[in-house]
Short mmCIF file of C-alpha atoms in Angstrom, two decimals:
data_model
loop_
_atom_site.label_atom_id
_atom_site.label_comp_id
_atom_site.label_asym_id
_atom_site.label_seq_id
_atom_site.Cartn_x
_atom_site.Cartn_y
_atom_site.Cartn_z
CA ASN A 1 169.78 186.62 142.13
CA SER A 2 168.68 184.90 139.41
CA LYS A 3 169.74 187.40 137.18
CA MET A 4 173.17 185.76 138.22
CA VAL A 5 171.72 182.82 137.16
CA GLU A 6 170.58 183.13 134.40
CA LYS A 7 173.55 184.93 133.04
CA GLU A 8 176.58 182.26 134.51
CA GLU A 9 173.60 180.21 132.75
CA THR A 10 174.95 181.41 129.59
CA LEU A 11 178.44 181.78 129.85
CA ILE A 12 180.89 178.91 128.40
CA SER A 13 183.91 177.53 130.08
CA GLU A 14 187.67 177.72 128.18
CA GLU A 15 187.14 174.36 129.64
CA GLU A 16 183.96 173.53 127.75
CA ALA A 17 184.42 175.48 124.05
CA ALA A 18 187.79 173.25 124.21
CA GLN A 19 185.66 169.83 124.34
CA TYR A 20 182.66 171.04 121.96
CA ASP A 21 185.12 173.01 119.71
CA ARG A 22 184.10 170.93 117.18
CA GLN A 23 180.05 171.00 117.90
CA ILE A 24 180.89 174.59 118.56
CA ARG A 25 182.31 175.43 114.86
CA LEU A 26 180.35 173.35 112.70
CA TRP A 27 176.37 175.42 114.85
CA GLY A 28 177.84 178.77 117.03
CA LEU A 29 178.49 178.79 119.64
CA ASP A 30 174.33 180.07 120.24
CA ALA A 31 173.59 177.15 119.08
CA GLN A 32 175.80 174.50 122.27
CA LYS A 33 174.11 177.39 124.06
CA ARG A 34 170.79 176.28 124.46
CA LEU A 35 172.10 173.09 124.45
CA ARG A 36 173.31 173.79 127.81
CA ALA A 37 170.31 175.66 129.09
CA SER A 38 168.47 173.14 127.77
CA ARG A 39 165.92 170.03 130.32
CA VAL A 40 165.16 166.65 128.34
CA LEU A 41 163.33 164.15 129.70
CA LEU A 42 163.76 160.57 128.16
CA VAL A 43 161.72 157.72 128.44
CA GLY A 44 162.48 153.83 128.61
CA MET A 45 165.76 153.18 128.56
CA ARG A 46 165.83 149.83 127.25
CA GLY A 47 168.52 149.48 123.80
CA LEU A 48 166.88 152.99 122.56
CA GLY A 49 167.16 154.52 125.31
CA ALA A 50 170.23 154.58 126.02
CA GLU A 51 171.39 155.03 122.39
CA VAL A 52 169.64 158.02 122.64
CA ALA A 53 171.33 159.24 125.71
CA LYS A 54 174.75 158.54 125.06
CA ASN A 55 174.35 160.91 122.24
CA LEU A 56 172.10 163.55 124.03
CA ILE A 57 175.01 163.95 126.49
CA LEU A 58 178.09 163.71 124.70
CA ALA A 59 176.42 166.44 122.45
CA GLY A 60 176.53 169.00 125.52
CA VAL A 61 172.65 168.55 126.12
CA LYS A 62 173.23 169.73 130.03
CA GLY A 63 169.83 169.05 132.23
CA LEU A 64 169.49 165.41 131.70
CA THR A 65 166.43 163.41 133.22
CA MET A 66 166.16 159.71 132.82
CA LEU A 67 162.57 158.21 133.67
CA ASP A 68 162.56 153.93 133.59
CA HIS A 69 159.04 154.14 133.86
CA GLU A 70 159.15 149.68 133.30
CA GLN A 71 161.20 147.52 134.81
CA LEU A 72 164.68 146.12 132.70
CA THR A 73 164.30 142.10 132.28
CA LEU A 74 168.28 139.98 131.77
CA GLU A 75 167.47 140.39 127.38
CA HIS A 76 166.46 144.06 128.35
CA CYS A 77 170.50 144.16 129.11
CA LYS A 78 172.67 142.84 127.39
CA PHE A 79 171.01 145.61 124.53
CA GLN A 80 172.02 148.48 126.39
CA ARG A 81 175.54 149.99 127.44
CA CYS A 82 173.25 152.23 130.53
CA SER A 83 171.10 149.37 132.53
CA PRO A 84 171.20 149.25 135.64
CA THR A 85 172.49 145.52 135.33
CA GLN A 86 175.58 145.64 134.28
CA GLY A 87 177.22 142.10 135.49
CA GLU A 88 179.75 143.83 136.28
CA GLY A 89 179.06 146.08 138.71
CA GLU A 90 178.89 149.35 137.25
CA SER A 91 175.29 151.11 137.18
CA SER A 92 174.02 153.30 134.82
CA HIS A 93 174.52 155.94 136.29
CA ASN A 94 178.58 155.48 136.06
CA ALA A 95 178.63 154.93 133.28
CA ALA A 96 177.00 157.69 132.06
CA VAL A 97 179.15 160.43 133.92
CA LYS A 98 181.58 158.53 132.29
CA THR A 99 180.64 159.50 128.62
CA ASN A 100 181.23 163.88 129.73
CA PRO A 101 181.45 164.17 133.55
CA ARG A 102 180.21 168.67 132.41
CA ALA A 103 175.72 166.48 131.86
CA ALA A 104 173.93 166.93 134.72
CA LEU A 105 172.53 164.01 134.66
CA CYS A 106 169.54 162.45 136.40
CA PHE A 107 167.64 159.00 136.39
CA LEU A 108 164.03 157.69 137.90
CA SER A 109 162.96 155.53 138.33
CA ALA A 110 159.15 155.32 138.36
CA PRO A 111 156.18 155.20 136.70
CA LEU A 112 155.26 158.07 133.81
CA PHE A 113 151.89 158.80 135.63
CA GLU A 114 151.22 158.48 139.56
CA LEU A 115 147.99 157.11 140.52
CA GLU A 116 146.37 160.17 143.39
CA SER A 117 143.80 159.94 146.16
CA ALA A 118 141.18 162.30 144.68
CA GLN A 119 138.71 163.59 148.57
CA ASN A 120 135.58 161.18 147.01
CA SER A 121 138.37 158.45 147.30
CA LYS A 122 138.31 157.08 144.19
CA LEU A 123 141.65 156.14 142.12
CA LYS A 124 141.69 159.55 139.42
CA THR A 125 146.10 159.57 137.47
CA LYS A 126 147.70 162.37 137.74
CA PRO A 127 151.16 162.59 135.44
CA LEU A 128 154.26 163.66 136.90
CA ILE A 129 154.80 167.02 136.30
CA PHE A 130 157.78 167.58 132.90
CA THR A 131 156.08 169.78 131.41
CA VAL A 132 157.61 173.30 133.48
CA ASN A 133 160.88 171.69 133.46
CA TYR A 134 161.77 170.48 130.02
CA THR A 135 161.74 172.11 126.79
CA ASN A 136 161.84 168.55 125.32
CA VAL A 137 160.76 165.94 126.14
CA CYS A 138 161.49 162.38 124.46
CA LEU A 139 159.14 158.54 124.65
CA THR A 140 160.34 155.39 124.10
CA CYS A 141 158.95 151.78 124.68
CA CYS A 142 155.43 152.95 125.94
CA PRO A 143 151.99 152.09 124.05
CA ARG A 144 149.78 154.35 121.76
CA ASP A 145 147.50 155.91 124.26
CA LEU A 146 149.75 156.75 126.21
CA LEU A 147 151.94 158.29 124.11
CA VAL A 148 149.42 160.02 122.48
CA ARG A 149 148.73 161.55 125.84
CA VAL A 150 152.08 162.27 126.33
CA ASP A 151 152.17 164.16 123.29
CA GLN A 152 148.78 165.74 124.14
CA ILE A 153 150.07 167.32 127.55
CA CYS A 154 153.58 168.41 124.97
CA THR A 155 151.48 169.72 122.59
CA LYS A 156 149.06 172.43 125.37
CA ASN A 157 152.92 173.00 126.98
CA ASN A 158 154.48 174.01 124.51
CA VAL A 159 157.10 171.35 124.50
CA LYS A 160 159.00 169.37 122.15
CA PHE A 161 158.16 166.08 121.79
CA PHE A 162 159.48 163.47 120.11
CA SER A 163 159.33 159.73 120.31
CA GLY A 164 161.30 155.92 118.86
CA ASP A 165 161.01 151.99 118.61
CA VAL A 166 162.89 149.40 117.55
CA PHE A 167 160.99 146.41 116.85
CA GLY A 168 163.56 144.16 115.85
CA TYR A 169 164.93 145.07 112.76
CA HIS A 170 162.36 147.86 112.86
CA GLY A 171 162.93 151.04 114.09
CA TYR A 172 160.68 154.41 113.90
CA MET A 173 160.61 158.22 115.40
CA PHE A 174 158.54 160.55 115.36
CA SER A 175 158.22 163.76 115.95
CA ASN A 176 155.44 166.72 116.80
CA LEU A 177 157.58 170.58 117.17
CA GLY A 178 154.57 172.16 117.35
CA PRO A 179 152.50 174.50 115.27
CA GLU A 180 155.40 177.35 114.97
CA HIS A 181 159.77 175.88 115.70
CA HIS A 182 161.61 178.12 114.80
CA TYR A 183 165.29 177.49 112.53
CA VAL A 184 168.01 179.02 110.76
CA GLU A 185 169.30 176.94 108.45
CA GLU A 186 172.79 177.96 106.18
CA LYS A 187 171.86 178.07 102.80
CA PRO A 188 174.37 179.38 99.62
CA LYS A 189 174.26 182.77 99.39
CA VAL A 190 172.67 184.31 96.00
CA VAL A 191 174.38 186.73 94.51
CA LYS A 192 173.38 189.80 92.55
CA PRO A 193 175.14 191.44 89.50
CA ALA A 194 176.57 194.54 89.40
CA GLU A 195 173.55 197.07 87.33
CA GLU A 196 176.56 198.54 85.21
CA VAL A 197 177.30 194.93 83.66
CA ASP A 198 175.08 194.53 80.83
CA ASP A 199 176.17 191.22 79.05
CA GLY A 200 172.41 190.81 78.30
CA PRO A 201 169.66 188.81 79.93
CA GLU A 202 171.05 185.91 81.87
CA ALA A 203 173.43 188.66 83.19
CA LYS A 204 171.14 190.37 85.16
CA LYS A 205 170.12 186.95 86.73
CA PRO A 206 171.09 186.43 90.33
CA LYS A 207 173.32 183.49 90.94
CA ILE A 208 174.57 181.06 94.04
CA ASP A 209 178.47 181.06 95.55
CA PRO A 210 179.77 178.54 96.66
CA SER A 211 181.65 180.49 98.32
CA LYS A 212 179.58 181.95 100.50
CA THR A 213 176.95 181.27 102.95
CA ALA A 214 174.00 182.76 104.43
CA MET A 215 171.77 182.50 107.64
CA VAL A 216 167.99 182.11 106.73
CA LYS A 217 165.86 181.58 108.92
CA LYS A 218 162.44 179.62 108.69
CA THR A 219 158.60 178.04 110.71
CA ALA A 220 158.00 174.58 110.15
CA SER A 221 154.96 173.29 111.53
CA PHE A 222 153.25 170.25 112.67
CA CYS A 223 150.88 168.12 113.59
CA SER A 224 150.35 165.75 116.47
CA LEU A 225 150.77 161.80 117.15
CA LYS A 226 146.78 161.73 116.59
CA GLU A 227 146.86 163.13 113.44
CA ALA A 228 149.53 161.34 112.38
CA LEU A 229 148.08 157.78 112.81
CA GLU A 230 144.70 158.55 112.59
CA VAL A 231 144.93 159.17 108.81
CA ASP A 232 141.94 158.98 106.74
CA TRP A 233 142.92 156.52 103.73
CA THR A 234 139.50 156.98 102.16
CA SER A 235 140.18 160.02 101.19
CA GLU A 236 141.16 160.63 98.04
CA LYS A 237 144.28 163.01 99.35
CA ALA A 238 145.35 159.41 101.20
CA LYS A 239 144.45 157.81 98.52
CA ALA A 240 146.91 159.29 95.50
CA ALA A 241 149.73 158.86 98.61
CA LEU A 242 149.74 155.14 99.58
CA LYS A 243 151.87 154.33 96.91
CA ARG A 244 154.52 156.13 98.10
CA THR A 245 153.98 156.09 101.53
CA PRO A 246 156.36 153.21 103.70
CA ALA A 247 154.78 149.78 105.01
CA ASP A 248 156.65 150.32 107.89
CA TYR A 249 153.43 153.08 108.74
CA PHE A 250 151.52 150.73 108.80
CA LEU A 251 153.69 147.83 110.67
CA LEU A 252 154.18 149.96 113.33
CA GLN A 253 150.25 150.15 113.27
CA VAL A 254 150.72 146.69 114.36
CA LEU A 255 152.48 146.60 117.03
CA LEU A 256 151.94 148.85 117.98
CA LYS A 257 147.73 147.77 118.75
CA PHE A 258 149.61 144.43 120.04
CA ARG A 259 151.58 146.23 122.57
CA THR A 260 148.41 147.77 124.17
CA ASP A 261 146.63 144.18 123.40
CA LYS A 262 149.59 141.57 125.55
CA GLY A 263 150.73 144.68 127.28
CA ARG A 264 154.41 143.64 126.31
CA ASP A 265 156.26 143.78 122.74
CA PRO A 266 156.86 140.23 120.20
CA HIS A 267 159.01 137.73 122.56
CA PRO A 268 161.78 135.23 121.16
CA GLU A 269 160.21 132.71 123.38
CA SER A 270 156.70 133.09 122.70
CA PHE A 271 157.58 133.48 118.79
CA ALA A 272 154.77 130.79 117.67
CA ASP A 273 152.21 132.06 118.69
CA ASP A 274 153.84 135.63 118.42
CA SER A 275 153.36 135.40 114.97
CA GLN A 276 150.14 134.24 114.62
CA LEU A 277 148.53 137.30 116.91
CA LEU A 278 150.15 139.45 114.41
CA LEU A 279 149.70 138.28 111.33
CA GLN A 280 145.85 138.50 113.18
CA ILE A 281 146.79 141.97 114.24
CA ARG A 282 148.06 142.46 110.80
CA ASP A 283 144.60 141.63 108.82
CA ASP A 284 142.56 143.60 111.56
CA VAL A 285 144.74 146.78 111.41
CA LEU A 286 144.52 147.07 108.26
CA ASP A 287 141.15 145.51 107.39
CA SER A 288 140.22 148.60 109.32
CA LEU A 289 141.82 151.21 108.06
CA GLY A 290 140.13 149.65 104.47
CA LEU A 291 143.17 148.80 103.36
CA GLY A 292 144.46 145.57 102.19
CA THR A 293 146.95 142.80 104.32
CA GLU A 294 149.03 142.80 100.99
CA LEU A 295 150.82 146.52 102.09
CA VAL A 296 152.28 144.51 104.67
CA PRO A 297 153.40 141.36 104.21
CA ASP A 298 153.85 138.16 106.65
CA GLU A 299 157.28 137.43 106.49
CA PHE A 300 157.37 141.29 108.79
CA VAL A 301 156.46 138.31 111.65
CA SER A 302 160.53 137.27 111.08
CA TYR A 303 161.35 140.23 111.48
CA CYS A 304 160.59 141.92 114.61
CA PHE A 305 161.67 140.63 117.69
CA SER A 306 163.90 141.80 120.46
CA GLU A 307 165.90 145.47 119.59
CA MET A 308 168.92 144.58 117.45
CA SER A 309 171.84 146.37 119.05
CA PRO A 310 172.68 147.69 114.88
CA VAL A 311 169.33 148.69 115.01
CA CYS A 312 168.66 150.55 117.40
CA ALA A 313 172.35 152.85 116.76
CA VAL A 314 171.37 154.12 114.35
CA LEU A 315 167.60 154.45 114.94
CA GLY A 316 169.32 155.97 117.60
CA GLY A 317 172.32 158.51 115.95
CA VAL A 318 168.89 159.75 114.33
CA LEU A 319 166.96 160.34 117.09
CA GLY A 320 169.91 161.98 118.94
CA GLN A 321 170.44 164.20 115.86
CA GLU A 322 166.50 165.52 115.73
CA ILE A 323 166.33 165.94 119.28
CA VAL A 324 169.40 167.64 119.03
CA LYS A 325 168.61 169.99 115.83
CA ALA A 326 165.39 171.26 117.81
CA LEU A 327 167.41 172.18 120.86
CA SER A 328 170.05 173.71 118.51
CA GLN A 329 166.69 175.84 116.01
CA ARG A 330 169.91 174.35 114.09
CA ASP A 331 168.92 173.58 110.28
CA ALA A 332 165.62 172.31 108.70
CA PRO A 333 163.72 168.92 111.10
CA HIS A 334 162.57 165.92 109.82
CA LYS A 335 159.35 165.99 108.81
CA ASN A 336 157.62 163.72 111.06
CA PHE A 337 158.61 160.67 111.00
CA PHE A 338 161.21 158.85 110.65
CA PHE A 339 161.69 154.47 109.86
CA PHE A 340 164.49 152.23 108.93
CA ASP A 341 164.57 148.57 107.88
CA GLY A 342 167.33 146.96 109.25
CA TRP A 343 167.66 143.73 107.00
CA LYS A 344 167.54 145.90 104.15
CA GLY A 345 170.02 148.39 105.36
CA THR A 346 167.44 151.42 104.29
CA GLY A 347 165.69 154.91 105.47
CA VAL A 348 163.30 156.93 104.68
CA VAL A 349 161.47 160.62 105.75
CA ASP A 350 157.57 160.91 105.32
CA CYS A 351 155.12 163.70 105.78
CA LEU A 352 151.73 161.66 107.28
CA GLY A 353 149.10 163.15 109.33
CA GLU A 354 148.55 166.52 107.51
CA LYS A 355 145.25 168.16 106.15
#
């Protein structure tokens, strides 16, 4: 009986309530139930993907599918805890299950898009049917065209979309929660003064009582990744915002272009050649945007090779937190980029792409 199954899904046992006690106290039982009923697809199991997976599993996301869409190398495995090659014979599945035995985890190793033979003998691409079963999709380690394509599919099917990557000391995350993302936010309660009290104009003004809070319903609207990456910097609005736009936004454009051109990320073993190529791509990208190369100084090439474990931990924490907020519909989401600079130890949230 489907109604009985649905009813069971909404109930939380005493054991679960005890395990997630602090979280339930923080964001409430309803939010924890939403986490329990959610289905998340996480693509890319390098260092960042492993950190996000850990945080979602610990938060109580019951249905998590982890998809390895690429062949992992020994270097990738050094930076994460859930890699298929652990050195001590422990599988990624066992490592993740130990994190939270209550989670219903699924591990897949396949490309995100499959090739299917059509009747006319021509090959066509067919997306994995993930939009029907998943409430949230998070992509890491993917090329730009794939990120844009999946984001469009998710928007069409009302699925929340996230993406993120770590390049050396630098990391970013992006979120598209759709045209209407509803959430609640806890705010200090406004206390109206008693009508019979009349001690002047100040007495009649509403006052905030920090000891009392109220849940306020809010709605946020998000743009697509394509719009966020294709800002028209010749417009007056964009020109005015250029000075406060993080340099990491333009660095992201350079690194995604490198990934598209080379089919991989910058690698330490080919540091000299990759550095020269990065500088050339930097010049080409900024020139195509009508911007000067000084926005991304030459020294950036020293800080964007490999995945740095501490950066994965920080960005994985933020990305995991944003997915949890979207699933639980609690608290204001980051809109729509978060950039982290591990060399400076700074992070910034910025909204780009909105018209």
